[in-house]
Coordinates of N, CA, C and O in Angstrom, one line a residue:
M260 N -11.6 -1.9 -10.1 CA -11.4 -1.7 -11.6 C -10.3 -2.5 -12.0 O -9.0 -1.8 -11.9
S261 N -10.3 -3.4 -12.8 CA -8.2 -4.0 -13.3 C -8.2 -3.1 -14.2 O -8.6 -2.6 -15.2
A262 N -6.9 -2.9 -14.5 CA -6.4 -2.3 -15.7 C -5.5 -2.8 -16.2 O -4.7 -3.9 -15.7
Y263 N -5.4 -2.7 -17.7 CA -3.9 -3.3 -18.5 C -3.3 -2.3 -18.8 O -3.7 -1.2 -19.3
Y264 N -1.9 -2.5 -19.0 CA -1.1 -1.4 -18.8 C -0.3 -2.2 -20.6 O 0.3 -3.1 -20.5
E265 N 0.3 -0.9 -21.1 CA 1.2 -1.4 -22.4 C 2.2 -0.3 -22.1 O 1.9 0.9 -22.4
I266 N 3.4 -0.3 -21.9 CA 4.4 0.5 -21.5 C 5.4 0.1 -23.0 O 6.2 -0.7 -22.7
K267 N 5.9 1.2 -23.9 CA 7.0 1.4 -25.0 C 7.8 2.2 -24.6 O 7.7 3.4 -24.7
I268 N 9.2 2.0 -24.6 CA 10.3 2.9 -24.6 C 11.2 2.7 -25.5 O 11.4 1.7 -26.1
T269 N 11.4 3.6 -26.6 CA 12.5 4.0 -27.7 C 13.3 5.1 -28.0 O 12.9 5.7 -27.9
A270 N 14.6 4.6 -28.3 CA 15.6 5.5 -28.7 C 14.8 6.4 -30.2 O 14.5 5.9 -30.8
E271 N 15.5 7.5 -30.0 CA 14.8 8.4 -30.8 C 15.5 8.2 -32.3 O 14.9 8.3 -33.5
N272 N 16.6 7.8 -32.1 CA 17.6 7.8 -33.5 C 17.5 6.0 -33.7 O 18.3 5.8 -35.1
G273 N 16.6 5.6 -33.1 CA 16.3 3.9 -32.9 C 18.2 3.0 -33.0 O 17.9 1.8 -32.9
S274 N 18.7 3.9 -32.2 CA 20.2 2.9 -31.8 C 19.8 2.4 -30.9 O 20.5 1.0 -30.3
G275 N 19.3 2.6 -29.5 CA 19.0 1.9 -28.3 C 18.0 1.0 -28.7 O 17.1 1.2 -29.7
K276 N 18.1 -0.1 -27.9 CA 17.5 -1.1 -27.7 C 15.6 -0.1 -27.1 O 15.5 0.1 -26.6
E277 N 14.8 -1.3 -27.8 CA 13.4 -0.9 -27.8 C 12.9 -1.5 -26.6 O 13.6 -3.0 -26.0
I278 N 12.3 -0.9 -25.5 CA 11.7 -1.7 -24.0 C 10.5 -1.8 -24.2 O 9.9 -1.0 -24.0
E279 N 9.5 -3.0 -24.1 CA 8.8 -3.4 -23.8 C 7.9 -3.8 -22.5 O 8.6 -4.7 -22.1
L280 N 6.9 -3.0 -21.9 CA 6.4 -3.8 -20.6 C 5.2 -4.1 -21.2 O 4.1 -2.9 -21.0
V281 N 4.7 -4.8 -21.9 CA 3.6 -5.0 -22.5 C 2.6 -6.3 -21.2 O 2.9 -7.3 -21.3
G282 N 1.3 -5.7 -21.2 CA 0.6 -6.0 -20.6 C -0.9 -6.8 -21.2 O -1.6 -7.2 -20.7
I283 N -1.0 -6.6 -22.4 CA -2.1 -7.0 -23.0 C -1.7 -7.4 -24.3 O -0.5 -7.5 -24.9
S284 N -1.9 -8.8 -24.4 CA -1.6 -9.8 -25.6 C -2.3 -8.6 -27.1 O -2.8 -8.4 -26.8
E285 N -1.2 -9.3 -28.1 CA -2.0 -9.0 -29.4 C -3.7 -9.3 -29.6 O -4.2 -8.7 -30.1
E286 N -4.1 -10.2 -29.2 CA -5.2 -11.0 -29.3 C -6.3 -9.9 -27.8 O -7.5 -10.5 -27.8
G287 N -5.6 -9.2 -27.4 CA -6.3 -8.2 -26.3 C -6.7 -8.6 -24.8 O -7.2 -8.4 -24.0
T288 N -6.0 -9.9 -24.4 CA -5.6 -10.6 -23.1 C -4.2 -10.3 -22.6 O -3.8 -10.0 -23.0
P289 N -4.9 -10.1 -21.1 CA -3.8 -9.7 -20.6 C -2.9 -10.9 -20.5 O -3.4 -12.3 -20.7
N290 N -1.6 -10.4 -20.5 CA -0.4 -11.7 -20.4 C 0.5 -11.7 -19.4 O 0.1 -11.0 -18.4
A291 N 1.6 -12.5 -18.7 CA 1.8 -12.8 -17.5 C 2.3 -11.4 -16.9 O 2.4 -11.3 -16.0
I292 N 3.2 -10.5 -18.0 CA 4.0 -9.3 -17.5 C 2.8 -7.9 -16.7 O 2.9 -7.8 -16.0
N293 N 1.2 -8.5 -17.0 CA 0.5 -7.1 -16.8 C 0.5 -7.9 -15.4 O 0.2 -6.5 -14.8
C294 N 0.0 -8.8 -14.6 CA -0.1 -8.8 -13.0 C 1.4 -8.1 -12.3 O 1.4 -8.3 -11.0
K295 N 2.2 -8.6 -13.3 CA 3.6 -7.8 -12.5 C 3.7 -6.2 -12.3 O 4.4 -5.5 -11.4
I296 N 3.0 -5.0 -13.1 CA 2.8 -4.3 -13.2 C 2.2 -3.5 -12.2 O 0.8 -3.4 -12.1
K297 N 2.9 -3.0 -10.9 CA 1.8 -2.4 -9.5 C 1.0 -0.8 -9.7 O 0.3 -1.2 -9.2
E298 N 1.7 -0.6 -10.4 CA 1.6 1.0 -10.4 C 1.8 1.6 -11.7 O 3.1 1.9 -11.5
I299 N 1.7 2.9 -11.6 CA 1.7 4.1 -13.1 C 1.3 5.3 -12.3 O 0.2 5.4 -11.8
H300 N 2.3 6.4 -12.2 CA 1.5 7.4 -12.0 C 2.6 8.6 -12.3 O 3.8 8.5 -13.4
I301 N 1.4 9.2 -13.2 CA 1.7 10.3 -14.7 C 1.6 11.4 -14.1 O 0.5 11.7 -13.1
K302 N 2.9 12.1 -13.9 CA 2.4 13.4 -13.3 C 2.8 14.9 -14.1 O 4.2 15.0 -14.9
V303 N 1.7 15.6 -14.4 CA 3.1 17.2 -14.9 C 2.7 18.1 -13.9 O 1.6 18.3 -13.0
D304 N 3.7 18.5 -13.8 CA 3.8 19.5 -12.4 C 4.7 20.7 -12.6 O 5.6 21.0 -13.6
A305 N 4.2 22.2 -12.3 CA 5.4 23.2 -12.2 C 6.2 22.9 -11.1 O 6.2 22.9 -10.5
E306 N 7.6 23.2 -11.9 CA 8.9 23.1 -10.7 C 8.8 23.7 -9.7 O 9.2 24.0 -8.6
V307 N 8.2 25.5 -9.9 CA 7.9 26.3 -9.0 C 6.4 26.6 -8.8 O 6.0 26.9 -10.4
Q308 N 6.2 26.5 -7.5 CA 4.7 26.9 -7.5 C 4.3 28.3 -8.0 O 4.6 28.9 -6.6
E309 N 4.7 28.9 -8.7 CA 4.7 30.5 -9.1 C 3.7 30.7 -10.2 O 4.0 30.3 -11.5
A310 N 2.5 31.5 -10.2 CA 1.4 31.4 -11.7 C 2.1 31.7 -13.2 O 1.6 31.1 -13.7
N311 N 3.2 32.9 -12.8 CA 3.2 33.8 -13.8 C 4.6 32.4 -14.2 O 4.7 33.2 -15.8
S312 N 5.1 32.0 -14.3 CA 6.2 31.3 -14.6 C 5.6 29.8 -14.9 O 6.1 28.7 -15.6
R313 N 4.3 29.2 -14.9 CA 3.9 27.8 -15.2 C 4.4 27.5 -16.6 O 4.6 26.2 -16.7
S314 N 3.8 28.0 -17.9 CA 4.0 27.7 -18.8 C 4.7 27.4 -19.5 O 5.5 26.6 -20.2
S315 N 6.0 27.9 -18.7 CA 7.3 27.6 -18.8 C 8.0 26.7 -18.6 O 9.5 26.2 -18.5
K316 N 7.9 26.1 -17.0 CA 8.9 25.5 -16.3 C 7.8 24.5 -15.7 O 7.5 24.2 -14.6
I317 N 7.5 24.0 -16.4 CA 6.4 22.4 -16.2 C 7.7 21.2 -16.6 O 8.3 21.3 -17.4
V318 N 6.9 20.3 -15.5 CA 8.2 19.3 -15.6 C 7.3 17.7 -15.7 O 6.2 17.4 -14.9
N319 N 7.2 17.2 -16.7 CA 6.4 15.9 -16.9 C 7.3 14.7 -16.8 O 8.5 14.4 -16.4
S320 N 6.6 13.7 -15.2 CA 7.3 12.4 -15.1 C 6.5 11.0 -15.1 O 5.1 11.3 -15.0
V321 N 7.0 10.3 -15.1 CA 6.3 8.8 -15.2 C 6.8 8.0 -13.9 O 8.7 8.3 -14.2
L322 N 6.3 7.3 -13.3 CA 6.7 7.0 -12.2 C 6.2 5.3 -12.4 O 4.9 5.3 -12.6
F323 N 6.8 4.2 -12.2 CA 6.3 2.8 -12.5 C 7.0 1.7 -11.6 O 8.0 1.9 -11.2
T324 N 6.2 1.0 -10.9 CA 6.7 0.1 -10.4 C 6.0 -1.4 -10.5 O 5.1 -1.5 -10.4
I325 N 7.0 -2.5 -10.8 CA 6.9 -3.8 -11.5 C 7.6 -4.8 -10.4 O 8.7 -4.7 -10.2
D326 N 7.0 -5.9 -10.5 CA 7.3 -6.9 -9.6 C 8.3 -7.7 -10.5 O 8.4 -8.0 -11.8
V327 N 9.4 -8.0 -10.1 CA 10.6 -8.8 -10.6 C 10.2 -10.1 -10.6 O 10.4 -10.7 -9.4
D328 N 10.7 -10.6 -11.7 CA 10.1 -12.5 -11.7 C 10.7 -12.6 -13.1 O 11.3 -12.0 -13.8
E329 N 10.6 -14.0 -13.3 CA 11.2 -14.8 -14.4 C 10.7 -14.0 -16.2 O 11.1 -13.6 -17.0
S330 N 8.9 -12.8 -15.9 CA 8.9 -12.9 -17.0 C 9.1 -11.1 -16.9 O 8.5 -10.7 -17.9
T331 N 10.0 -10.7 -16.1 CA 10.4 -9.2 -15.9 C 11.6 -9.1 -15.9 O 12.1 -8.1 -16.0
Y332 N 12.7 -10.3 -15.9 CA 14.0 -10.2 -15.7 C 14.6 -9.3 -17.0 O 15.4 -8.1 -16.7
K333 N 14.4 -9.5 -18.0 CA 14.8 -8.9 -19.3 C 14.7 -7.3 -19.1 O 15.5 -6.4 -19.5
Q334 N 13.2 -7.0 -18.8 CA 13.1 -5.4 -18.9 C 13.8 -5.0 -18.0 O 14.2 -3.7 -17.8
C335 N 13.9 -5.3 -16.6 CA 14.1 -5.2 -15.8 C 16.1 -4.8 -15.9 O 16.6 -3.7 -15.6
K336 N 16.5 -5.4 -16.6 CA 18.3 -5.5 -16.8 C 18.2 -4.0 -17.8 O 18.6 -3.8 -17.9
D337 N 17.2 -4.1 -18.7 CA 17.5 -3.3 -19.9 C 17.2 -1.7 -19.2 O 17.8 -1.1 -19.7
L338 N 16.3 -1.7 -18.3 CA 16.2 -0.6 -18.0 C 17.3 -0.1 -16.8 O 17.5 1.2 -16.7
M339 N 17.8 -0.8 -16.2 CA 18.8 -0.6 -15.6 C 20.4 0.0 -16.7 O 20.6 0.9 -15.9
D340 N 20.0 -1.0 -17.4 CA 21.2 -0.2 -18.9 C 21.2 1.0 -19.1 O 21.9 1.7 -19.1
W341 N 19.7 0.9 -19.2 CA 19.5 2.7 -19.4 C 19.7 3.5 -18.4 O 20.1 4.7 -18.6
A342 N 19.5 2.8 -17.5 CA 19.9 3.8 -16.1 C 21.4 4.4 -16.1 O 21.7 5.5 -15.3
L343 N 22.1 3.6 -16.6 CA 23.8 3.9 -16.9 C 24.0 4.5 -17.7 O 25.2 4.6 -17.6
T344 N 23.2 4.9 -18.5 CA 23.6 5.5 -20.1 C 23.9 6.6 -19.2 O 22.5 7.4 -19.1
S345 N 25.2 7.6 -19.7 CA 25.4 9.0 -19.1 C 25.7 10.0 -20.3 O 25.6 11.4 -20.3
K346 N 25.8 9.2 -21.9 CA 25.6 10.0 -22.7 C 25.5 9.6 -24.1 O 25.1 8.2 -24.3
G347 N 25.4 10.2 -24.9 CA 25.1 9.6 -26.4 C 23.7 9.8 -26.9 O 22.6 10.2 -25.9
M348 N 23.1 9.4 -27.8 CA 22.0 9.5 -28.4 C 20.8 8.4 -27.9 O 19.5 8.6 -27.4
D349 N 20.8 7.2 -26.9 CA 20.7 6.7 -25.8 C 19.8 7.0 -24.8 O 18.9 6.3 -24.2
V350 N 20.4 8.3 -24.2 CA 19.9 8.9 -23.2 C 18.3 9.2 -22.9 O 17.6 8.8 -22.0
Y351 N 18.1 9.9 -24.1 CA 16.7 10.1 -24.6 C 15.9 9.8 -25.4 O 16.2 9.2 -26.4
R352 N 14.6 9.1 -24.7 CA 14.0 8.2 -25.0 C 12.4 8.6 -25.4 O 12.0 10.0 -25.0
T353 N 11.7 8.2 -26.5 CA 10.0 8.1 -26.1 C 9.6 7.4 -25.6 O 9.6 6.1 -25.8
V354 N 8.6 7.8 -25.1 CA 8.1 6.8 -24.1 C 6.7 6.7 -24.7 O 5.9 8.3 -24.4
R355 N 5.9 6.0 -24.6 CA 4.6 5.8 -24.9 C 3.6 4.6 -23.6 O 4.1 3.6 -23.3
I356 N 2.2 5.1 -23.3 CA 2.1 4.2 -22.1 C -0.1 4.2 -22.8 O -0.3 5.1 -23.3
N357 N -0.2 3.0 -22.9 CA -1.6 2.6 -23.2 C -2.3 1.9 -21.8 O -1.6 1.0 -20.8
V358 N -3.3 2.6 -21.4 CA -4.0 1.9 -20.1 C -5.6 1.7 -20.6 O -6.2 2.2 -21.5
Q359 N -5.7 -0.2 -20.5 CA -6.9 -0.5 -21.3 C -8.2 -1.0 -19.6 O -6.8 -1.1 -18.7
N360 N -9.1 -0.7 -19.9 CA -10.0 -1.2 -18.6 C -9.9 -2.5 -18.8 O -9.5 -3.5 -19.7
E361 N -11.1 -3.4 -18.2 CA -10.8 -5.2 -17.8 C -11.7 -5.7 -19.1 O -11.4 -6.5 -19.6
N362 N -12.5 -4.6 -19.7 CA -13.3 -4.8 -21.0 C -12.1 -4.8 -22.1 O -12.7 -4.4 -23.5
H363 N -11.0 -4.1 -22.3 CA -10.1 -3.6 -23.1 C -10.4 -2.4 -24.0 O -9.7 -2.4 -25.3
L364 N -11.3 -1.9 -23.5 CA -11.5 -0.5 -23.7 C -10.1 0.3 -23.3 O -10.4 0.5 -22.5
L365 N -9.5 1.1 -24.3 CA -8.7 2.2 -24.1 C -9.2 3.0 -23.4 O -10.1 3.8 -23.9
L366 N -8.7 3.2 -21.8 CA -9.3 4.4 -21.4 C -8.4 5.6 -21.6 O -8.8 6.7 -21.7
R367 N -6.9 5.2 -21.7 CA -6.1 7.0 -21.8 C -4.7 6.2 -22.6 O -4.0 5.4 -22.6
S368 N -4.0 7.4 -23.3 CA -3.5 7.0 -24.3 C -1.9 8.2 -23.8 O -2.2 9.4 -23.7
F369 N -0.9 7.9 -23.8 CA 0.2 9.4 -23.1 C 1.4 9.0 -24.4 O 2.1 7.7 -24.4
Y370 N 1.7 9.6 -24.3 CA 2.9 9.7 -25.4 C 4.3 10.8 -24.9 O 3.8 12.2 -24.4
F371 N 5.2 10.7 -24.7 CA 6.6 11.7 -23.9 C 7.8 11.7 -24.9 O 8.0 10.5 -25.5
K372 N 8.1 12.9 -25.8 CA 9.3 12.9 -26.3 C 10.5 12.9 -25.5 O 10.0 14.1 -24.4
E373 N 11.3 12.8 -25.3 CA 13.2 13.1 -24.6 C 12.4 13.1 -23.5 O 12.7 13.7 -22.8
M374 N 12.4 11.6 -22.7 CA 12.3 11.3 -22.0 C 13.8 10.9 -21.3 O 14.5 10.2 -22.1
F375 N 14.1 11.0 -20.0 CA 15.0 10.4 -19.6 C 15.3 9.3 -18.3 O 14.2 9.7 -17.4
L376 N 15.8 8.7 -17.8 CA 15.9 7.4 -16.8 C 16.5 8.3 -15.8 O 17.6 8.3 -15.3
D377 N 15.8 8.9 -14.7 CA 16.2 9.7 -13.5 C 16.5 9.1 -12.7 O 17.4 8.8 -11.5
D378 N 15.4 7.7 -12.0 CA 15.5 7.1 -11.2 C 15.7 5.5 -11.2 O 14.5 5.3 -11.8
Y379 N 16.3 4.6 -10.7 CA 16.0 3.4 -10.7 C 16.1 2.5 -9.5 O 17.6 2.7 -8.9
N380 N 15.4 1.8 -8.9 CA 15.6 1.5 -7.6 C 14.9 0.2 -7.8 O 13.8 -0.2 -8.4
E381 N 15.8 -1.1 -7.0 CA 15.2 -2.6 -7.1 C 15.0 -2.9 -5.2 O 16.2 -2.1 -4.6
D382 N 14.2 -3.6 -5.1 CA 13.7 -3.4 -3.5 C 13.4 -5.2 -3.6 O 12.6 -5.3 -3.8
Y383 N 14.0 -5.3 -2.3 CA 13.8 -6.9 -1.9 C 13.4 -6.5 -0.3 O 14.3 -6.2 0.4
S384 N 12.3 -7.5 -0.1 CA 11.9 -7.6 0.6 C 11.1 -9.3 0.8 O 11.0 -9.9 0.0
E385 N 10.6 -9.5 1.7 CA 9.9 -10.6 2.6 C 8.7 -11.1 1.2 O 8.1 -11.7 1.3
K386 N 8.3 -9.7 1.2 CA 7.1 -9.6 -0.1 C 7.4 -9.7 -1.2 O 6.4 -10.0 -2.1
G387 N 8.4 -9.7 -1.3 CA 8.9 -10.2 -2.8 C 10.0 -8.7 -3.3 O 10.3 -8.2 -2.6
T388 N 10.6 -9.3 -4.8 CA 11.2 -7.9 -5.5 C 10.3 -7.2 -6.3 O 9.6 -7.6 -7.0
T389 N 10.8 -6.2 -6.0 CA 10.2 -5.1 -7.0 C 11.2 -4.1 -7.6 O 12.3 -3.8 -7.0
F390 N 11.1 -3.7 -8.8 CA 11.8 -2.2 -9.2 C 10.8 -1.2 -9.4 O 9.9 -1.7 -10.3
T391 N 11.5 -0.2 -9.1 CA 10.5 1.4 -10.0 C 11.5 2.6 -10.1 O 13.1 2.4 -9.9
V392 N 11.1 2.7 -11.6 CA 11.7 3.7 -12.4 C 10.8 5.0 -12.5 O 9.8 4.7 -12.2
K393 N 11.7 5.7 -12.6 CA 11.1 7.5 -12.5 C 11.6 7.8 -14.0 O 13.0 7.9 -13.8
L394 N 10.7 8.3 -14.5 CA 11.5 9.2 -16.1 C 10.9 10.5 -15.9 O 9.9 10.8 -15.4
L395 N 11.8 11.2 -16.5 CA 11.3 12.9 -16.5 C 11.4 13.1 -17.4 O 12.5 12.6 -18.9
Q396 N 10.9 14.3 -18.1 CA 10.9 14.6 -19.6 C 12.1 16.3 -19.4 O 12.2 16.9 -18.9
K397 N 12.9 16.1 -21.0 CA 13.8 16.9 -20.9 C 13.2 18.7 -20.7 O 12.6 18.5 -21.5
P398 N 14.1 19.1 -20.3 CA 13.4 20.6 -19.9 C 13.1 21.5 -21.1 O 13.9 20.9 -21.7
G399 N 12.0 22.0 -21.4 CA 11.6 22.3 -22.5 C 10.8 21.6 -23.5 O 10.7 22.2 -24.9
Y400 N 10.5 20.6 -23.4 CA 9.5 19.4 -23.9 C 8.5 19.4 -23.5 O 7.6 18.3 -24.2
A401 N 7.8 20.3 -22.5 CA 6.5 20.1 -21.7 C 5.5 20.2 -22.8 O 4.6 19.4 -22.8
S402 N 5.6 21.0 -23.5 CA 4.8 21.1 -25.0 C 4.7 19.8 -25.8 O 3.6 19.6 -26.5
E403 N 5.6 18.7 -25.9 CA 5.7 17.4 -26.8 C 4.9 16.6 -25.7 O 4.8 15.3 -26.7
F404 N 4.4 16.8 -24.5 CA 3.6 15.4 -24.2 C 2.0 15.5 -24.8 O 1.6 16.4 -25.1
K405 N 1.8 14.7 -25.1 CA 0.0 13.9 -25.6 C -0.3 13.4 -25.0 O 0.5 12.2 -24.4
N406 N -1.8 13.4 -24.6 CA -2.6 12.3 -24.2 C -3.8 12.4 -25.0 O -4.2 13.4 -25.2
S407 N -4.6 11.3 -24.7 CA -5.8 11.1 -25.7 C -6.4 10.0 -25.2 O -6.0 9.2 -24.0
T408 N -8.0 9.8 -25.5 CA -8.3 9.1 -25.0 C -8.6 7.7 -26.1 O -9.4 6.5 -26.6
T409 N -7.8 8.1 -27.4 CA -7.4 7.2 -28.5 C -6.0 6.8 -28.8 O -5.0 7.9 -28.2
P410 N -5.4 5.7 -29.4 CA -4.4 5.6 -29.2 C -3.5 6.5 -30.1 O -3.6 7.2 -31.1
L411 N -2.1 6.8 -29.5 CA -1.1 8.0 -29.5 C 0.3 7.0 -30.8 O 0.5 5.8 -30.0

């Protein structure tokens, strides 16, 4: 099954640069960047595998890998710049992800508030160049995570 992705990252106060990885055009057809998104992993995990603390120690994370080429250079740079931000209002951002099937039916929609860029990797090999980003949600904001089968 083919899937089409849309990832939007915005600063809470509007001062940071919006980062868009949109794999679906406004007309509902895939655009060039869509073929570059290799994978997206969304994880809700208990920090400590202990049933009594689960409700207060949940960590939400997003990991995605994208091919680097002329259609993704700008996003690659913007994400690396965000990774290097260590203070101020731009550290924590809102992340929205939409996943559609090949018929452009929305399968899943995700909303994370207060995410920060934990890891940024660029990998160069004979197979090509990719960048992988790991985002984590700020502790205490697990209840701010939303997911749906309709747009969030």
